[in-house]
Amino acid sequence: MELEEFDYDLPPWAIAQTPAESRDAARLLLIDRARRRFTDYVFADLPDLLRPGDCLVVNNSRVIPARVLARDAAGRPVELLFAEPESARRWRALVRPGRRCRVGAELVAGDEPGCRLRVVGIADDGLRIVERADGSIDELLDACGLPPLPTYIVRHAKPDAEDRERYQTVYARPPGSIAAPTAGLHFTAAVLDRLRQRRIEIHELTLHVGPATFRPVKTRRVEDHVLPPERVAIGARVAAAVNAAKAEGRRVVAVGTTTTRALEGATQADGRVRPREGAVDLYITPGHRFQAIDALLTNFHLPRSSLLVLVAAFAEPELIMDAYRHAIAAGYRFYSYGDATLIV
């Protein structure tokens, strides 16, 4: 399919700059694929929209304070987004502006003279390999790392205390993501309790969101785009729960595109999800045969993005673009801090 088929115009006012007053006060658009119908709810209604016996799977990856502001040898500002460790002292990082950070460039991070960094290499995907000589990168992030808010949030370079709390799911555990698995941001303890009371199962897997989430689709045909691998861990318990639900005719509801890619990528030829630890580079486009998931809870995504392509693959491109037009007309808020959709 052509990339332009996944484009749409979004008024600037529709890009959420702050989270909803409370997590579950975000709006929720129910997209019914069979009836081709859209219905407006709020996220707190989710337990009533799911069925007893549904198997809900979430991504429990914790966002790390990956953004670090630094200065080069000339005192000019440089921004680093630490993406993935190679060792305690050496990480791969997205660096802006990259032209100032060739191999050998030396940087000073934060206000601490001791936080000295050096670019020691450039990976095939353009990420810089950055080394700290006087301590670990983890210690650097703890000392002066910032929540990695997306750049379309105007204050992304100056996040506040609210962002440290709200740009994180309430069930986040293993650290490793450089962007939030945003569909999960709307859950509260009360919503999770009500889901359990309605006998809806809740299971966790881990997919650490990496630079793939920032990589725009630039190929004319969306199928020609390539996604970098991301780290995933699917335990035996969640795999067994998904397989049991499928065998018993119960729905598997994926919370987010990351959970979708993890589960679909771990599904074998026999249709069963296998435990997995390693990397996933599955890129889902229209025509993909979904085997693991039956419903998808996800936020509104950027035009021309691999995330929007995945959602359109699950629900049909024309239906999703109609849903987005409905959401814009109805005043929904888009992207990371915005509202959600439930596609059934």
Short mmCIF file of C-alpha atoms in Angstrom, two decimals:
data_model
loop_
_atom_site.label_atom_id
_atom_site.label_comp_id
_atom_site.label_asym_id
_atom_site.label_seq_id
_atom_site.Cartn_x
_atom_site.Cartn_y
_atom_site.Cartn_z
CA MET A 1 0.00 0.00 0.00
CA GLU A 2 1.05 3.59 -0.62
CA LEU A 3 2.28 5.61 2.35
CA GLU A 4 -0.03 8.49 1.47
CA GLU A 5 -3.00 6.27 2.31
CA PHE A 6 -1.95 6.56 5.96
CA ASP A 7 -1.81 10.35 6.04
CA TYR A 8 -4.26 12.73 7.66
CA ASP A 9 -4.40 16.36 8.73
CA LEU A 10 -4.46 17.01 12.48
CA PRO A 11 -5.21 20.49 13.87
CA PRO A 12 -2.46 21.60 16.29
CA TRP A 13 -5.01 21.95 19.10
CA ALA A 14 -5.67 18.20 18.92
CA ILE A 15 -2.13 17.26 20.02
CA ALA A 16 -2.37 16.65 23.77
CA GLN A 17 0.26 18.71 25.61
CA THR A 18 -0.65 17.48 29.09
CA PRO A 19 -2.24 14.31 30.43
CA ALA A 20 -5.91 14.18 31.35
CA GLU A 21 -6.76 15.40 34.86
CA SER A 22 -6.89 11.78 35.96
CA ARG A 23 -5.63 8.80 34.02
CA ASP A 24 -9.02 7.15 33.51
CA ALA A 25 -10.73 10.44 32.60
CA ALA A 26 -9.26 10.19 29.10
CA ARG A 27 -11.82 9.57 26.39
CA LEU A 28 -12.17 6.16 24.76
CA LEU A 29 -13.43 5.59 21.22
CA LEU A 30 -14.92 2.14 20.68
CA ILE A 31 -14.33 1.00 17.10
CA ASP A 32 -16.56 -1.93 16.18
CA ARG A 33 -15.08 -3.59 13.10
CA ALA A 34 -18.03 -5.84 12.30
CA ARG A 35 -20.65 -3.08 12.55
CA ARG A 36 -18.29 -0.35 11.29
CA ARG A 37 -19.57 1.80 14.14
CA PHE A 38 -17.91 4.31 16.49
CA THR A 39 -19.11 4.96 20.04
CA ASP A 40 -17.75 7.52 22.49
CA TYR A 41 -16.88 6.56 26.08
CA VAL A 42 -14.35 7.48 28.76
CA PHE A 43 -11.55 5.14 29.79
CA ALA A 44 -13.16 4.42 33.17
CA ASP A 45 -15.87 2.58 31.17
CA LEU A 46 -13.36 -0.02 29.93
CA PRO A 47 -14.29 -2.80 32.40
CA ASP A 48 -17.90 -2.63 31.17
CA LEU A 49 -16.80 -2.80 27.52
CA LEU A 50 -14.83 -6.01 27.98
CA ARG A 51 -16.27 -9.46 28.61
CA PRO A 52 -15.79 -11.74 31.61
CA GLY A 53 -13.10 -14.21 30.61
CA ASP A 54 -11.26 -11.80 28.33
CA CYS A 55 -7.46 -12.10 28.57
CA LEU A 56 -5.96 -8.61 28.79
CA VAL A 57 -2.20 -8.40 28.12
CA VAL A 58 -0.18 -5.31 29.04
CA ASN A 59 3.41 -4.20 28.45
CA ASN A 60 5.04 -3.61 31.84
CA SER A 61 8.24 -1.97 30.59
CA ARG A 62 9.34 1.02 32.67
CA VAL A 63 10.41 4.24 30.94
CA ILE A 64 13.94 5.24 31.87
CA PRO A 65 15.02 8.91 32.24
CA ALA A 66 16.79 8.54 28.92
CA ARG A 67 17.06 12.18 27.78
CA VAL A 68 20.27 13.95 28.83
CA LEU A 69 21.20 17.54 28.03
CA ALA A 70 24.91 18.06 27.42
CA ARG A 71 27.42 20.49 25.92
CA ASP A 72 30.11 19.89 23.33
CA ALA A 73 33.69 21.12 23.54
CA ALA A 74 32.61 24.53 22.24
CA GLY A 75 29.88 24.84 24.88
CA ARG A 76 27.04 24.30 22.40
CA PRO A 77 23.97 22.32 23.52
CA VAL A 78 23.64 18.67 22.56
CA GLU A 79 20.75 16.36 23.41
CA LEU A 80 21.24 12.64 23.91
CA LEU A 81 18.57 9.97 24.09
CA PHE A 82 20.19 6.85 25.55
CA ALA A 83 18.53 3.91 23.84
CA GLU A 84 20.22 0.64 24.74
CA PRO A 85 23.23 -0.52 26.78
CA GLU A 86 26.23 -2.27 25.29
CA SER A 87 27.95 -2.32 28.68
CA ALA A 88 27.65 -0.43 31.97
CA ARG A 89 29.74 2.46 30.61
CA ARG A 90 28.81 2.29 26.92
CA TRP A 91 25.36 2.82 25.39
CA ARG A 92 23.85 3.44 21.97
CA ALA A 93 22.23 6.86 21.85
CA LEU A 94 20.30 9.09 19.50
CA VAL A 95 22.20 12.40 19.44
CA ARG A 96 20.97 15.78 18.20
CA PRO A 97 22.47 17.51 16.32
CA GLY A 98 24.37 14.53 15.00
CA ARG A 99 26.76 16.63 12.90
CA ARG A 100 28.42 17.90 16.09
CA CYS A 101 28.98 14.42 17.42
CA ARG A 102 31.31 12.54 15.15
CA VAL A 103 33.59 9.82 16.47
CA GLY A 104 35.93 11.34 19.03
CA ALA A 105 33.59 14.15 20.09
CA GLU A 106 33.68 14.88 23.81
CA LEU A 107 30.62 16.03 25.75
CA VAL A 108 29.87 17.19 29.27
CA ALA A 109 26.46 16.20 30.63
CA GLY A 110 24.40 18.11 33.16
CA ASP A 111 25.93 20.42 35.74
CA GLU A 112 28.42 17.88 37.02
CA PRO A 113 31.95 18.32 35.64
CA GLY A 114 32.51 14.63 36.23
CA CYS A 115 29.84 13.49 33.73
CA ARG A 116 32.12 13.36 30.73
CA LEU A 117 31.11 11.45 27.63
CA ARG A 118 32.86 10.49 24.42
CA VAL A 119 31.46 9.32 21.09
CA VAL A 120 33.45 6.17 20.29
CA GLY A 121 31.54 4.88 17.29
CA ILE A 122 28.55 5.13 14.98
CA ALA A 123 26.22 2.15 14.58
CA ASP A 124 24.81 1.04 11.23
CA ASP A 125 21.48 2.67 12.09
CA GLY A 126 23.14 6.03 12.79
CA LEU A 127 22.95 5.82 16.58
CA ARG A 128 26.08 7.03 18.32
CA ILE A 129 27.98 4.70 20.62
CA VAL A 130 28.64 6.84 23.68
CA GLU A 131 31.01 5.95 26.50
CA ARG A 132 31.39 7.40 29.98
CA ALA A 133 34.88 7.13 31.47
CA ASP A 134 34.12 8.05 35.07
CA GLY A 135 31.10 5.97 35.97
CA SER A 136 28.15 4.04 34.56
CA ILE A 137 25.51 5.42 32.21
CA ASP A 138 22.84 4.25 34.65
CA GLU A 139 24.34 6.52 37.30
CA LEU A 140 24.37 9.38 34.81
CA LEU A 141 20.68 8.87 33.99
CA ASP A 142 19.81 8.72 37.69
CA ALA A 143 21.70 11.97 38.28
CA CYS A 144 20.54 14.12 35.39
CA GLY A 145 18.30 12.11 33.06
CA LEU A 146 14.90 13.49 32.08
CA PRO A 147 11.67 11.76 31.03
CA PRO A 148 11.92 11.27 27.24
CA LEU A 149 8.79 13.18 26.24
CA PRO A 150 8.09 13.24 22.49
CA THR A 151 9.17 16.38 20.68
CA TYR A 152 5.58 17.25 19.68
CA ILE A 153 5.00 18.06 23.37
CA VAL A 154 6.18 21.66 23.38
CA ARG A 155 7.84 21.49 26.79
CA HIS A 156 9.58 18.18 26.04
CA ALA A 157 13.00 19.59 26.98
CA LYS A 158 11.70 20.76 30.36
CA PRO A 159 9.49 18.03 31.80
CA ASP A 160 8.09 18.57 35.28
CA ALA A 161 7.29 16.40 38.29
CA GLU A 162 3.90 15.48 36.84
CA ASP A 163 5.59 14.08 33.73
CA ARG A 164 7.83 11.85 35.85
CA GLU A 165 4.69 10.26 37.28
CA ARG A 166 2.26 10.37 34.37
CA TYR A 167 4.63 9.35 31.55
CA GLN A 168 4.76 5.94 33.21
CA THR A 169 2.16 3.20 33.60
CA VAL A 170 1.01 2.32 37.11
CA TYR A 171 2.22 -1.27 36.56
CA ALA A 172 5.66 -0.40 35.10
CA ARG A 173 8.41 -2.67 36.42
CA PRO A 174 11.55 -3.64 34.46
CA PRO A 175 13.33 -0.48 33.21
CA GLY A 176 14.31 -0.19 29.57
CA SER A 177 11.93 1.88 27.41
CA ILE A 178 12.81 5.24 25.88
CA ALA A 179 9.14 6.02 25.19
CA ALA A 180 6.05 5.05 27.13
CA PRO A 181 3.80 2.22 25.94
CA THR A 182 1.12 4.88 25.89
CA ALA A 183 -2.04 2.77 25.74
CA GLY A 184 -1.27 1.71 29.29
CA LEU A 185 -1.02 5.25 30.66
CA HIS A 186 -4.80 5.38 31.23
CA PHE A 187 -5.01 2.50 33.70
CA THR A 188 -5.53 3.22 37.39
CA ALA A 189 -5.58 0.89 40.36
CA ALA A 190 -9.37 1.30 40.46
CA VAL A 191 -9.77 0.31 36.80
CA LEU A 192 -7.53 -2.72 37.29
CA ASP A 193 -9.54 -3.76 40.35
CA ARG A 194 -12.83 -3.48 38.45
CA LEU A 195 -11.41 -5.55 35.60
CA ARG A 196 -10.49 -8.32 38.04
CA GLN A 197 -13.91 -8.10 39.71
CA ARG A 198 -15.48 -8.74 36.30
CA ARG A 199 -13.27 -11.84 35.93
CA ILE A 200 -11.12 -10.29 33.22
CA GLU A 201 -7.62 -11.74 33.34
CA ILE A 202 -4.64 -9.35 33.37
CA HIS A 203 -1.24 -10.61 32.27
CA GLU A 204 2.09 -8.90 31.66
CA LEU A 205 4.90 -9.13 29.14
CA THR A 206 7.83 -6.83 28.49
CA LEU A 207 8.81 -5.04 25.31
CA HIS A 208 11.31 -2.24 25.78
CA VAL A 209 10.33 0.55 23.40
CA GLY A 210 13.40 1.60 21.42
CA PRO A 211 14.33 3.95 18.57
CA ALA A 212 11.92 2.15 16.24
CA THR A 213 9.10 4.23 17.71
CA PHE A 214 10.76 7.42 16.41
CA ARG A 215 11.63 6.12 12.96
CA PRO A 216 9.24 7.57 10.36
CA VAL A 217 8.15 5.53 7.38
CA LYS A 218 9.91 7.08 4.39
CA THR A 219 9.41 4.43 1.75
CA ARG A 220 6.71 4.99 -0.86
CA ARG A 221 5.27 1.53 -0.18
CA VAL A 222 4.70 0.92 3.51
CA GLU A 223 5.70 -2.74 3.11
CA ASP A 224 9.27 -1.67 2.23
CA HIS A 225 9.88 -0.03 5.60
CA VAL A 226 12.19 -1.85 8.04
CA LEU A 227 11.78 -1.77 11.83
CA PRO A 228 14.84 -2.06 14.09
CA PRO A 229 14.62 -4.89 16.64
CA GLU A 230 13.41 -4.24 20.18
CA ARG A 231 14.02 -6.30 23.32
CA VAL A 232 11.16 -8.53 24.43
CA ALA A 233 10.45 -10.98 27.24
CA ILE A 234 7.35 -13.20 27.20
CA GLY A 235 7.20 -15.54 30.16
CA ALA A 236 5.70 -19.02 30.24
CA ARG A 237 2.76 -17.81 32.35
CA VAL A 238 1.49 -15.18 29.91
CA ALA A 239 2.08 -17.49 26.93
CA ALA A 240 0.03 -20.22 28.61
CA ALA A 241 -2.75 -17.76 29.48
CA VAL A 242 -3.01 -16.53 25.90
CA ASN A 243 -3.00 -20.07 24.51
CA ALA A 244 -5.68 -21.14 27.00
CA ALA A 245 -7.88 -18.18 26.08
CA LYS A 246 -7.59 -18.96 22.37
CA ALA A 247 -8.34 -22.65 22.93
CA GLU A 248 -11.43 -21.80 25.00
CA GLY A 249 -12.78 -19.20 22.58
CA ARG A 250 -12.07 -16.26 24.86
CA ARG A 251 -10.73 -12.97 23.51
CA VAL A 252 -7.13 -11.83 23.87
CA VAL A 253 -7.07 -8.04 24.25
CA ALA A 254 -3.68 -6.43 23.57
CA VAL A 255 -2.93 -3.18 25.35
CA GLY A 256 -0.89 -1.28 22.80
CA THR A 257 0.97 -1.86 19.57
CA THR A 258 4.03 -3.05 21.50
CA THR A 259 2.05 -5.86 23.14
CA THR A 260 0.56 -6.70 19.74
CA ARG A 261 3.96 -6.99 18.08
CA ALA A 262 5.33 -9.03 20.96
CA LEU A 263 2.48 -11.56 20.90
CA GLU A 264 2.16 -11.82 17.14
CA GLY A 265 5.93 -12.14 16.85
CA ALA A 266 5.95 -15.02 19.34
CA THR A 267 3.15 -16.93 17.61
CA GLN A 268 4.35 -20.13 15.91
CA ALA A 269 3.03 -21.88 12.82
CA ASP A 270 0.66 -23.92 14.98
CA GLY A 271 -0.98 -20.73 16.25
CA ARG A 272 0.41 -21.02 19.78
CA VAL A 273 2.37 -18.29 21.54
CA ARG A 274 5.75 -19.48 22.79
CA PRO A 275 7.73 -17.99 25.71
CA ARG A 276 10.43 -15.79 24.29
CA GLU A 277 13.34 -13.64 25.39
CA GLY A 278 15.43 -11.74 22.90
CA ALA A 279 14.53 -9.39 20.07
CA VAL A 280 11.46 -8.79 17.96
CA ASP A 281 11.52 -6.95 14.64
CA LEU A 282 8.06 -7.88 13.39
CA TYR A 283 6.59 -5.13 11.22
CA ILE A 284 2.84 -5.56 10.81
CA THR A 285 1.24 -4.21 7.63
CA PRO A 286 -2.18 -4.71 6.00
CA GLY A 287 -2.50 -8.33 4.99
CA HIS A 288 -0.97 -9.67 8.19
CA ARG A 289 -2.96 -12.62 9.57
CA PHE A 290 -3.50 -11.90 13.25
CA GLN A 291 -3.31 -15.11 15.26
CA ALA A 292 -2.71 -14.03 18.85
CA ILE A 293 -4.95 -11.02 19.46
CA ASP A 294 -8.68 -10.44 19.05
CA ALA A 295 -9.02 -6.83 20.25
CA LEU A 296 -6.65 -3.89 20.52
CA LEU A 297 -6.54 -1.00 22.97
CA THR A 298 -4.31 1.77 21.64
CA ASN A 299 -3.90 5.55 21.47
CA PHE A 300 -4.21 7.70 18.35
CA HIS A 301 -1.01 7.59 16.29
CA LEU A 302 0.95 9.94 14.09
CA PRO A 303 0.22 9.99 10.35
CA ARG A 304 2.60 8.02 8.14
CA SER A 305 3.87 6.00 11.11
CA SER A 306 4.46 2.27 11.47
CA LEU A 307 2.11 2.33 14.48
CA LEU A 308 -0.78 3.67 12.39
CA VAL A 309 0.01 1.07 9.73
CA LEU A 310 -0.27 -1.68 12.37
CA VAL A 311 -3.62 -0.38 13.63
CA ALA A 312 -4.91 -0.15 10.07
CA ALA A 313 -3.78 -3.72 9.45
CA PHE A 314 -5.89 -4.87 12.40
CA ALA A 315 -9.01 -2.90 11.59
CA GLU A 316 -8.85 -2.10 7.85
CA PRO A 317 -7.25 1.16 6.65
CA GLU A 318 -10.45 2.86 5.47
CA LEU A 319 -12.25 2.16 8.76
CA ILE A 320 -9.35 3.53 10.82
CA MET A 321 -9.08 6.71 8.77
CA ASP A 322 -12.85 7.19 9.17
CA ALA A 323 -12.46 6.69 12.92
CA TYR A 324 -9.69 9.29 13.07
CA ARG A 325 -11.85 11.78 11.19
CA HIS A 326 -14.68 11.09 13.67
CA ALA A 327 -12.28 11.62 16.59
CA ILE A 328 -11.00 14.94 15.25
CA ALA A 329 -14.54 16.21 14.67
CA ALA A 330 -15.53 15.08 18.18
CA GLY A 331 -12.59 16.86 19.83
CA TYR A 332 -10.51 13.87 20.90
CA ARG A 333 -6.93 14.49 21.98
CA PHE A 334 -4.17 12.70 20.08
CA TYR A 335 -0.81 11.02 20.66
CA SER A 336 1.06 10.08 23.85
CA TYR A 337 -0.91 12.14 26.38
CA GLY A 338 -4.10 11.88 24.37
CA ASP A 339 -7.16 9.66 24.34
CA ALA A 340 -7.50 5.98 23.45
CA THR A 341 -9.32 3.64 21.11
CA LEU A 342 -10.66 0.14 21.73
CA ILE A 343 -10.88 -1.85 18.51
CA VAL A 344 -13.07 -4.96 18.73
#
